[in-house]
Coordinates of C-alpha atoms (C1' of nucleotides) in Angstrom, one line a residue:
Chain A
M1 CA 0.0 0.0 0.0
A2 CA 3.0 2.2 -0.3
D3 CA 2.6 5.6 -2.0
Y4 CA 5.4 7.2 -3.9
R5 CA 6.0 10.7 -5.1
I6 CA 7.8 10.7 -8.4
D7 CA 11.0 11.4 -6.6
D8 CA 10.6 8.4 -4.3
L9 CA 9.7 6.2 -7.3
A10 CA 12.9 7.3 -9.1
R11 CA 15.1 6.6 -6.1
V12 CA 13.5 3.2 -5.3
S13 CA 13.5 2.0 -8.9
G14 CA 17.0 3.3 -9.6
T15 CA 16.0 5.4 -12.5
T16 CA 15.6 9.2 -12.8
V17 CA 12.6 11.4 -12.6
R18 CA 13.3 12.5 -16.1
N19 CA 13.1 9.0 -17.5
I20 CA 9.9 8.2 -15.6
R21 CA 8.3 11.2 -17.3
V22 CA 9.5 9.9 -20.6
Y23 CA 8.1 6.4 -20.0
Q24 CA 4.9 8.0 -19.0
D25 CA 4.7 10.0 -22.2
R26 CA 5.4 6.9 -24.2
G27 CA 2.6 5.1 -22.5
L28 CA 4.9 2.5 -20.9
L29 CA 3.7 3.5 -17.4
P30 CA 0.1 3.6 -16.3
P31 CA -1.1 7.1 -15.5
P32 CA -0.5 8.0 -11.8
I33 CA -3.2 9.0 -9.5
R34 CA -3.3 12.8 -9.1
R35 CA -3.5 14.4 -5.7
G36 CA -3.9 18.0 -6.5
R37 CA -0.9 18.9 -8.7
T38 CA 1.3 16.1 -7.6
A39 CA 1.3 12.6 -9.1
I40 CA 1.0 9.6 -6.7
Y41 CA 2.4 6.2 -7.7
T42 CA 1.8 2.8 -6.2
D43 CA 3.6 -0.5 -6.0
A44 CA 1.9 -1.4 -9.3
H45 CA 3.7 1.4 -10.9
L46 CA 7.0 0.4 -9.3
S47 CA 6.6 -3.1 -10.6
R48 CA 5.8 -2.0 -14.1
L49 CA 8.6 0.5 -14.1
R50 CA 11.1 -2.2 -13.1
L51 CA 9.8 -4.3 -16.0
V52 CA 10.3 -1.4 -18.4
T53 CA 13.8 -0.6 -17.3
N54 CA 14.8 -4.2 -17.5
M55 CA 13.5 -4.6 -21.0
L56 CA 15.1 -1.3 -22.0
G57 CA 18.4 -2.6 -20.6
R58 CA 18.0 -5.7 -22.7
G59 CA 17.9 -3.6 -25.8
Y60 CA 14.1 -3.6 -26.5
A61 CA 12.9 -0.4 -28.2
F62 CA 10.1 1.6 -26.7
A63 CA 7.7 0.6 -29.4
Q64 CA 8.4 -3.1 -28.8
I65 CA 7.8 -2.8 -25.1
A66 CA 4.6 -0.9 -25.6
E67 CA 3.4 -3.6 -28.0
M68 CA 4.2 -6.4 -25.5
L69 CA 2.5 -4.5 -22.7
A70 CA -0.6 -4.1 -24.9
A71 CA -0.6 -7.8 -25.7
W72 CA -0.4 -8.7 -22.0
E73 CA -3.1 -6.3 -21.0
A74 CA -5.8 -8.9 -21.7
G75 CA -4.4 -11.4 -19.2
R76 CA -3.1 -8.8 -16.9
S77 CA -4.9 -9.7 -13.7
L78 CA -3.7 -13.3 -14.0
A79 CA -0.2 -12.1 -14.9
D80 CA -0.2 -10.3 -11.6
V81 CA -1.2 -13.5 -9.8
L82 CA 1.5 -15.5 -11.5
G83 CA 4.1 -12.7 -11.1
L84 CA 4.8 -12.3 -14.8
E85 CA 6.2 -8.9 -14.4
E86 CA 8.6 -10.0 -11.8
A87 CA 9.4 -13.1 -13.9
M88 CA 10.5 -10.9 -16.8
G89 CA 12.9 -9.0 -14.6
V90 CA 16.6 -9.6 -14.9
P91 CA 17.1 -11.1 -11.4
W92 CA 14.7 -13.9 -12.2
S93 CA 14.1 -14.2 -8.5
S94 CA 10.8 -15.5 -7.4
E95 CA 8.6 -13.6 -5.0
L96 CA 9.8 -12.5 -1.7
P97 CA 8.5 -14.8 1.0
T98 CA 6.8 -12.5 3.5
P99 CA 6.2 -13.0 7.2
I100 CA 2.6 -12.7 8.3
T101 CA 1.1 -12.9 11.8
V102 CA -2.0 -14.9 12.8
R103 CA -3.5 -11.5 13.7
E104 CA -3.1 -10.3 10.1
L105 CA -4.6 -13.5 8.7
R106 CA -7.4 -13.1 11.1
R107 CA -8.0 -9.6 9.9
M108 CA -8.1 -10.8 6.3
F109 CA -10.3 -13.8 6.7
G110 CA -12.1 -13.3 10.0
N111 CA -13.7 -16.3 11.5
Q112 CA -13.4 -18.2 8.2
L113 CA -9.9 -18.9 9.4
T114 CA -10.0 -22.3 11.2
P115 CA -7.4 -24.7 12.5
S116 CA -8.6 -27.1 9.8
N117 CA -8.1 -24.9 6.8
T118 CA -4.9 -23.5 8.3
R119 CA -3.5 -27.0 8.4
K120 CA -4.7 -27.5 4.8
A121 CA -2.8 -24.3 3.8
L122 CA 0.3 -25.6 5.5
E123 CA 0.0 -28.9 3.8
L124 CA -0.3 -27.2 0.4
G125 CA 2.7 -25.0 1.1
L126 CA 0.5 -21.9 0.9
L127 CA 1.7 -21.1 4.4
R128 CA 4.8 -22.1 6.3
R129 CA 5.4 -22.0 10.0
Q130 CA 8.0 -19.5 11.3
G131 CA 8.4 -19.0 15.0
M132 CA 5.2 -17.7 16.5
G133 CA 3.6 -16.8 13.2
F134 CA 3.8 -17.8 9.5
V135 CA 5.6 -16.9 6.3
V136 CA 3.8 -16.6 3.0
P137 CA 5.9 -18.0 0.1
S138 CA 3.7 -16.2 -2.4
P139 CA 2.2 -12.9 -1.3
Q140 CA 0.6 -12.5 -4.7
L141 CA -1.2 -15.8 -4.4
L142 CA -2.4 -14.8 -1.0
E143 CA -3.6 -11.5 -2.4
A144 CA -5.5 -13.2 -5.1
G145 CA -7.1 -15.5 -2.6
Y146 CA -8.0 -12.6 -0.4
E147 CA -9.7 -10.9 -3.4
L148 CA -11.8 -14.0 -4.0
V149 CA -12.8 -14.2 -0.3
K150 CA -13.8 -10.6 -0.4
L151 CA -16.0 -11.3 -3.3
G152 CA -17.8 -13.9 -1.2
V153 CA -16.1 -17.2 -2.1
P154 CA -15.6 -19.3 1.0
L155 CA -12.0 -19.5 2.2
D156 CA -12.2 -23.3 2.3
E157 CA -13.0 -23.3 -1.4
V158 CA -10.3 -20.8 -2.2
I159 CA -7.7 -23.0 -0.5
E160 CA -9.0 -26.0 -2.3
L161 CA -8.7 -24.1 -5.6
A162 CA -5.1 -23.1 -4.8
G163 CA -4.3 -26.7 -4.3
V164 CA -5.9 -27.7 -7.7
L165 CA -4.2 -24.8 -9.4
Q166 CA -0.8 -25.8 -8.0
R167 CA -1.2 -29.4 -9.2
E168 CA -2.5 -28.5 -12.6
V169 CA 0.2 -25.9 -13.2
D170 CA 2.9 -28.2 -12.1
H171 CA 1.6 -30.8 -14.5
V172 CA 1.4 -28.5 -17.5
A173 CA 4.7 -26.8 -16.7
G174 CA 6.2 -30.3 -16.4
L175 CA 4.9 -31.2 -19.9
M176 CA 6.4 -28.1 -21.4
V177 CA 9.8 -28.6 -19.8
G178 CA 9.6 -32.2 -20.8
L179 CA 9.2 -31.2 -24.4
V180 CA 12.3 -29.0 -24.3
R181 CA 14.2 -31.9 -22.8
Q182 CA 13.0 -34.3 -25.4
Y183 CA 13.5 -32.1 -28.5
V184 CA 16.3 -29.7 -27.4
L185 CA 18.5 -31.4 -24.9
D186 CA 18.0 -35.2 -25.1
P187 CA 18.7 -35.6 -28.8
K188 CA 22.2 -34.7 -28.0
G189 CA 22.6 -37.9 -26.1
E190 CA 22.0 -39.0 -22.5
D191 CA 25.2 -37.6 -20.9
W192 CA 25.9 -34.9 -23.4
L193 CA 27.2 -31.6 -22.1
P194 CA 27.4 -28.4 -24.1
S195 CA 31.0 -27.5 -24.8
G196 CA 32.9 -24.4 -25.7
D197 CA 30.9 -21.8 -27.5
E198 CA 27.6 -23.8 -27.1
V199 CA 27.5 -23.1 -23.4
P200 CA 26.1 -19.5 -23.6
Y201 CA 23.4 -20.7 -25.9
Y202 CA 22.1 -23.4 -23.7
A203 CA 22.5 -21.3 -20.6
D204 CA 20.2 -18.8 -22.3
V205 CA 17.7 -21.5 -23.2
L206 CA 17.5 -22.6 -19.6
R207 CA 17.4 -19.1 -18.3
R208 CA 14.5 -18.2 -20.6
L209 CA 12.5 -21.3 -19.8
P210 CA 10.6 -20.1 -16.7
P211 CA 9.3 -16.9 -18.3
V212 CA 8.3 -18.8 -21.4
V213 CA 6.4 -21.3 -19.4
I214 CA 4.7 -18.6 -17.4
S215 CA 3.7 -16.5 -20.4
A216 CA 2.3 -19.5 -22.2
L217 CA 0.3 -20.5 -19.1
T218 CA -0.8 -16.9 -18.8
A219 CA -2.0 -16.7 -22.3
A220 CA -3.8 -20.0 -22.1
V221 CA -5.6 -19.1 -18.9
A222 CA -6.5 -15.7 -20.1
R223 CA -8.2 -17.3 -23.1
S224 CA -10.0 -19.7 -20.9
T225 CA -11.3 -17.0 -18.5
A226 CA -12.3 -14.8 -21.3
R227 CA -14.5 -17.8 -22.4
V228 CA -15.8 -18.9 -19.0
I229 CA -16.5 -15.6 -17.2
P230 CA -19.0 -14.2 -19.7
D231 CA -20.8 -17.5 -19.7
M232 CA -21.1 -17.4 -15.9
V233 CA -22.3 -13.9 -15.9
G234 CA -24.8 -14.6 -18.6
D235 CA -26.2 -17.7 -16.8
R236 CA -26.5 -15.7 -13.6
L237 CA -28.3 -12.8 -15.2
E238 CA -30.7 -15.2 -16.9
A239 CA -31.4 -16.8 -13.6
L240 CA -32.0 -13.5 -12.0
I241 CA -34.3 -12.4 -14.7
K242 CA -36.4 -15.6 -14.5
S243 CA -36.6 -15.1 -10.7
G244 CA -38.3 -11.8 -11.4
K245 CA -35.6 -9.4 -10.1
S246 CA -35.4 -6.4 -12.3
T247 CA -32.4 -4.6 -10.8
P248 CA -29.8 -7.1 -9.6
S249 CA -27.5 -5.3 -7.3
N250 CA -24.7 -7.9 -7.5
P251 CA -25.1 -9.8 -10.8
I252 CA -22.0 -11.8 -10.2
Chain B
dG1 C1' 10.0 24.2 -1.2
dT2 C1' 8.2 20.9 -4.7
dT3 C1' 6.2 19.2 -9.0
dC4 C1' 4.9 19.8 -13.9
dT5 C1' 5.5 21.1 -18.7
dG6 C1' 8.1 22.3 -22.5
dA7 C1' 12.3 23.1 -24.8
dC8 C1' 17.1 22.6 -25.9
dA9 C1' 21.3 20.1 -26.5
Chain C
dT1 C1' 19.2 11.7 -20.8
dG2 C1' 20.4 16.0 -18.2
dT3 C1' 19.2 20.5 -17.3
dC4 C1' 17.0 25.0 -17.2
dA5 C1' 13.0 28.3 -17.1
dG6 C1' 8.5 29.5 -15.8
dT7 C1' 4.4 27.8 -13.3
dA8 C1' 1.0 26.2 -10.1

DNA sequence: GTTCTGACA
DNA sequence: TGTCAGTA
């Protein structure tokens, strides 16, 4: 929930105020929220800014970055969940595991938080024990779950969903990695090792694999949700109309 | 005192 | 990309 003035954003992200303004003009950064005359930025801006500077550093042109950003816009909410923007960053480090207290969890989920589903979350690795409290391996996944619960989905179901998601994603990611093994690495022979000038190439293949898997999954799920969500909303509206309610306050 | 915009190099 | 002027 951190707010940044443009100066803060520049310092934290390691760029300059000048460049942030340029990225803004080129449409590479979402418009900031205005408080009077001053622009207020959020962590979302910081995340996007890091992505932009990283891609710039890799030699992408402004126009190319803008194009990719536009292409991702459709699956954006999911990309957030999966950490795509972080994934594209140079230090391909995963999310920062964040400590969280029982008190905070209680504040988020209220009395839906039970010993039973806490245990389930621990089993699934959504939560890990640390001293008196817990640590969240993926704050983004937690945030996504929190959003669902706020919408009215029972916490038990959300945890169940997270488990399914993890299994399915593991499976599909495994298939993709398997294909790369089968067609890129294995044909070279069982105990083949890249030699000499081949090393950088294969190092690059391996380094790019996680982002590729993630963007493929993102695209696939974006397509799927684009199909499923309108159906769901349509069914719900139809049901409401049949039940005689003319002004549904919460159609979803 | 700080931020924004535009312009120049 | 840095910097400067003129504003709000």
